[in-house]
Coordinates of N, CA and C in Angstrom, one line a residue:
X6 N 89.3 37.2 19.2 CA 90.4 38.1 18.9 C 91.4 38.2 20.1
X7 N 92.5 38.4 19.9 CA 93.7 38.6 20.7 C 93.5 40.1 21.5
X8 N 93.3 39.7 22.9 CA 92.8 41.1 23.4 C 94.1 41.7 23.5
X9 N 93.7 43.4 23.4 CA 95.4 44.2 24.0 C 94.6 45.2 25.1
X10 N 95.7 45.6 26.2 CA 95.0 46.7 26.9 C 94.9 47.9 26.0
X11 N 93.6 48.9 26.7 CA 93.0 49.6 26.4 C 94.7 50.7 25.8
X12 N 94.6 51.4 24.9 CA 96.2 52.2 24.8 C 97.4 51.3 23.7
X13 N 97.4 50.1 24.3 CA 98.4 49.4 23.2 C 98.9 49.8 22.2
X14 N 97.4 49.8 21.4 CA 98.1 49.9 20.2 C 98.0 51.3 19.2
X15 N 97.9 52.7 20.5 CA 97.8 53.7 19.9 C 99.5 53.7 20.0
X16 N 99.6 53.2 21.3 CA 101.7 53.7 22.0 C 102.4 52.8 20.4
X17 N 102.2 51.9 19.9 CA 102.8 51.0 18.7 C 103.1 51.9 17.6
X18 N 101.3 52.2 17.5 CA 101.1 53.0 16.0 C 102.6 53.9 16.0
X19 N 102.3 55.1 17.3 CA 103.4 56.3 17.4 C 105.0 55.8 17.8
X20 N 105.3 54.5 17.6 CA 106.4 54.0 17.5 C 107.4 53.8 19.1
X21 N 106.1 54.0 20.1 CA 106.4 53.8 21.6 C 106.7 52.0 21.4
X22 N 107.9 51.2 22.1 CA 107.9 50.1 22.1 C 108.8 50.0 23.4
X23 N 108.2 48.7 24.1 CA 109.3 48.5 25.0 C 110.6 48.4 24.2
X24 N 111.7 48.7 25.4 CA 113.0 48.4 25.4 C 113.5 47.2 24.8
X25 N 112.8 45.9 25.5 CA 113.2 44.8 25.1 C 112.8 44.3 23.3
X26 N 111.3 45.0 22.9 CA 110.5 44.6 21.7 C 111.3 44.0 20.8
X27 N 112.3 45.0 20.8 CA 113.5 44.5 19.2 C 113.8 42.9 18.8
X28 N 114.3 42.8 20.4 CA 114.8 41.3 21.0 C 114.3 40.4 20.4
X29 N 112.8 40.9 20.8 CA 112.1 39.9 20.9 C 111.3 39.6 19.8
X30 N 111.3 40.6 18.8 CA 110.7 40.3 17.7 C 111.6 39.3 16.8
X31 N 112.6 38.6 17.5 CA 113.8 37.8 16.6 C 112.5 36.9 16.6
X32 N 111.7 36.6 17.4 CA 111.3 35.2 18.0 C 109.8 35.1 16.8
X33 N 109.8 36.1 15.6 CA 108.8 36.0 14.8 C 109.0 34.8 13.8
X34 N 109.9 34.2 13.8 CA 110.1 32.7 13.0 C 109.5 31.3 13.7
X35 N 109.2 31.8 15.1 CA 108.4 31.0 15.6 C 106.8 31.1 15.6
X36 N 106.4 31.9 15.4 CA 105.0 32.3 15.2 C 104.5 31.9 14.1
X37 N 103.6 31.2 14.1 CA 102.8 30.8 13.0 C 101.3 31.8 12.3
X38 N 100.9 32.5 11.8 CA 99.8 33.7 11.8 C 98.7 32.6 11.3
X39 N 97.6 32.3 12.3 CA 96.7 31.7 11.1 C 95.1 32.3 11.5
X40 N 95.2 33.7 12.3 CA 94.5 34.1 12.8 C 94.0 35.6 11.1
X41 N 92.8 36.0 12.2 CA 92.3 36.9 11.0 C 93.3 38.4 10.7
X42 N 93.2 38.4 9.3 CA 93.9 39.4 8.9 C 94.0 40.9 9.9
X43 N 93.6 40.8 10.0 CA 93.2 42.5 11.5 C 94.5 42.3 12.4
X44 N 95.3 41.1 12.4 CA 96.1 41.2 13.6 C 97.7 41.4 12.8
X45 N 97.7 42.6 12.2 CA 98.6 42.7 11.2 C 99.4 44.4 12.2
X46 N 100.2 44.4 11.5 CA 100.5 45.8 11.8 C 100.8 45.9 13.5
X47 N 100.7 47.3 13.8 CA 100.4 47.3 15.6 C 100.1 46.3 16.2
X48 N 99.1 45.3 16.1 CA 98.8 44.7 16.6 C 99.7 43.2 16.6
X49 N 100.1 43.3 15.7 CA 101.5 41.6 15.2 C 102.5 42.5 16.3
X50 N 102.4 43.3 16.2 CA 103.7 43.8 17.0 C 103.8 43.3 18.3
X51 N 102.9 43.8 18.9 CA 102.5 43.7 20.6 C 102.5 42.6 20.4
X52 N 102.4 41.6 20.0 CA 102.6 39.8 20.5 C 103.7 39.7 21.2
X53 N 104.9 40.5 20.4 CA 106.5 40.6 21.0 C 106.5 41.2 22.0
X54 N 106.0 42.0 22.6 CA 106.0 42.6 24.0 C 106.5 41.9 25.1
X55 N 107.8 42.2 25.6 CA 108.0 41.3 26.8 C 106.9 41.5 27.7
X56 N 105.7 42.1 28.0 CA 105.0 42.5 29.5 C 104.1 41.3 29.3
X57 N 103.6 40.4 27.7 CA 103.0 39.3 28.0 C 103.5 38.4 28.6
X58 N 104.9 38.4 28.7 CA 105.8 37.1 29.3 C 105.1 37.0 30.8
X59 N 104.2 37.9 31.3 CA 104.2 37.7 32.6 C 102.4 37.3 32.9
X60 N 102.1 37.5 33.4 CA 100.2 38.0 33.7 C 99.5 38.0 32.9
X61 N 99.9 38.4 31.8 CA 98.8 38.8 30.6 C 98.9 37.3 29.7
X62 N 100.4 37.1 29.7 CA 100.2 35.7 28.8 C 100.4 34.3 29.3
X63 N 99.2 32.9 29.6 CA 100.2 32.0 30.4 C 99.6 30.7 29.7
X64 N 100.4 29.7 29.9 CA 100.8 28.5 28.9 C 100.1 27.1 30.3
X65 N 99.0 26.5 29.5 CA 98.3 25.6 30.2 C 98.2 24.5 29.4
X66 N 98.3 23.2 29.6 CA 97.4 22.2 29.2 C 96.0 22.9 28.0
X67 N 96.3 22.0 27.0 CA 95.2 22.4 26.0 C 93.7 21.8 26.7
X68 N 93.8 20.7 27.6 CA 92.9 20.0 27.8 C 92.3 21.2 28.9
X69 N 92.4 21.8 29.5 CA 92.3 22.2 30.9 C 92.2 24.1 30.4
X70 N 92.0 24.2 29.2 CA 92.1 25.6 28.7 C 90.5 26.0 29.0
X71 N 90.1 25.4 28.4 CA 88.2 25.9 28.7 C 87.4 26.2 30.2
X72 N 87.9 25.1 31.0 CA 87.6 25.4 32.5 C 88.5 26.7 33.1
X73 N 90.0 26.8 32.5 CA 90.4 27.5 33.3 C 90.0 29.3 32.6
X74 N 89.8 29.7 31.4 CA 89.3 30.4 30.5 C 88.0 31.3 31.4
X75 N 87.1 30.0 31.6 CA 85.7 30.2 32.4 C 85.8 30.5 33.9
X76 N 87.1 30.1 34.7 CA 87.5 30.1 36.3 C 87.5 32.1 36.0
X77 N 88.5 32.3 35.0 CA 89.0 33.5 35.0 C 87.7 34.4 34.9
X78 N 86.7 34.6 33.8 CA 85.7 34.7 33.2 C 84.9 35.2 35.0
X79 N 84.4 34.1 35.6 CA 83.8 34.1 36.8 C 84.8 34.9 37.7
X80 N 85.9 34.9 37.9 CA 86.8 36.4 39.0 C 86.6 37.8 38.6
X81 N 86.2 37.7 37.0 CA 85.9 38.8 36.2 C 86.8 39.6 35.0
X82 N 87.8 39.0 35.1 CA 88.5 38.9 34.0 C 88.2 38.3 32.7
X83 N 86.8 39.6 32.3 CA 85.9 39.0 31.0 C 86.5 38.9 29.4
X84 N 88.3 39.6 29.9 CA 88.7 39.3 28.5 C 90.2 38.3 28.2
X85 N 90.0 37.7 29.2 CA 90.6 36.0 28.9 C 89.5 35.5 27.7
X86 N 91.4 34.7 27.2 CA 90.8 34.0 26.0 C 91.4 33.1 25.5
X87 N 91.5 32.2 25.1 CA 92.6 31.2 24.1 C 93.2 31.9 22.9
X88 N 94.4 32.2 22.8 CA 94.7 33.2 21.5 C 95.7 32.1 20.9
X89 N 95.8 31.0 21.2 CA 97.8 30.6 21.1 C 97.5 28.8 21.0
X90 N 98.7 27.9 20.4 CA 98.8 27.1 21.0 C 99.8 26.6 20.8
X91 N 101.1 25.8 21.0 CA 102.0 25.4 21.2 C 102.3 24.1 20.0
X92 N 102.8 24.3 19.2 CA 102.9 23.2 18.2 C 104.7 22.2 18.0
X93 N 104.6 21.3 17.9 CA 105.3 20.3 18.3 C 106.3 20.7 16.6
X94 N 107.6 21.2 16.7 CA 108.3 21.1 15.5 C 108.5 19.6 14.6
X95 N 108.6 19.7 13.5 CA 108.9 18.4 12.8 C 110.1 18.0 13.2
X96 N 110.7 17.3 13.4 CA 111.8 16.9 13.2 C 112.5 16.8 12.0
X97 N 114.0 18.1 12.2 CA 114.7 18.3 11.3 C 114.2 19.6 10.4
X98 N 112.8 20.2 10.7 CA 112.6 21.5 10.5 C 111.9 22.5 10.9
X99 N 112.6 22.4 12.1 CA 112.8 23.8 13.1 C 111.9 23.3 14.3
X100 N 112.3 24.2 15.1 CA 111.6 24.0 16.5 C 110.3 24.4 16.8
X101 N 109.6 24.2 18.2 CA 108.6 24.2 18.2 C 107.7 26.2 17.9
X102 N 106.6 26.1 17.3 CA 106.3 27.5 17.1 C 104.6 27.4 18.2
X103 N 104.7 28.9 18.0 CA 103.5 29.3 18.6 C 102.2 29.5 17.6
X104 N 101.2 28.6 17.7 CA 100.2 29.2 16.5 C 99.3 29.8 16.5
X105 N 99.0 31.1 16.4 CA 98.0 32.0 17.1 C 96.6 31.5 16.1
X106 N 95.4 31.4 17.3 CA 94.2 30.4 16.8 C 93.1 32.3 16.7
X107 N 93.3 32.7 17.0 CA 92.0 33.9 17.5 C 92.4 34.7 16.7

């Protein structure tokens, strides 16, 4: 599952959103959902959160995702995860989207 901090998704429910969220929810045509139903609602939301753009969310080599998953794992950061992956647009129908795997 797509972890959120502890609070997230009570601040969502009661309609607390960052500033930016609006923005950023344009960017839902790039998101592919193929993850389990549960990440609906509150939780589809917070994907748009600008504060993952930073620490919480980061874009690696697919090959290099398991060792670095497990680096994190061992510093203690036991809720690293693979949630995402990067898919290459077709040509001629639309650009590249994010495909949430978890």
């Amino acid at each position: 599952d797509v972890p959120f901090l502890p609070g997230a998704t009570d601040c969502v429910e009661q309609g607390i959103f960052s500033s930016l969220q609006p923005q950023n929810i344009r960017l839902v045509r790039a998101v592919v959902r193929e993850a389990s139903t549960e990440l609906k609602g509150a939780r589809y939301n917070l994907l748009f959160d600008p504060q993952t753009a930073g620490g919480l969310l980061v874009s690696i080599p697919k090959r290099a995702a398991k060792a670095y998953v497990k680096d994190l794992h061992d510093a203690g950061y036991t809720e690293a995860a693979v949630v995402g992956e990067v898919q290459k647009g077709t040509r001629g129908k639309g650009p590249e989207c994010i495909k949430i795997i978890s």
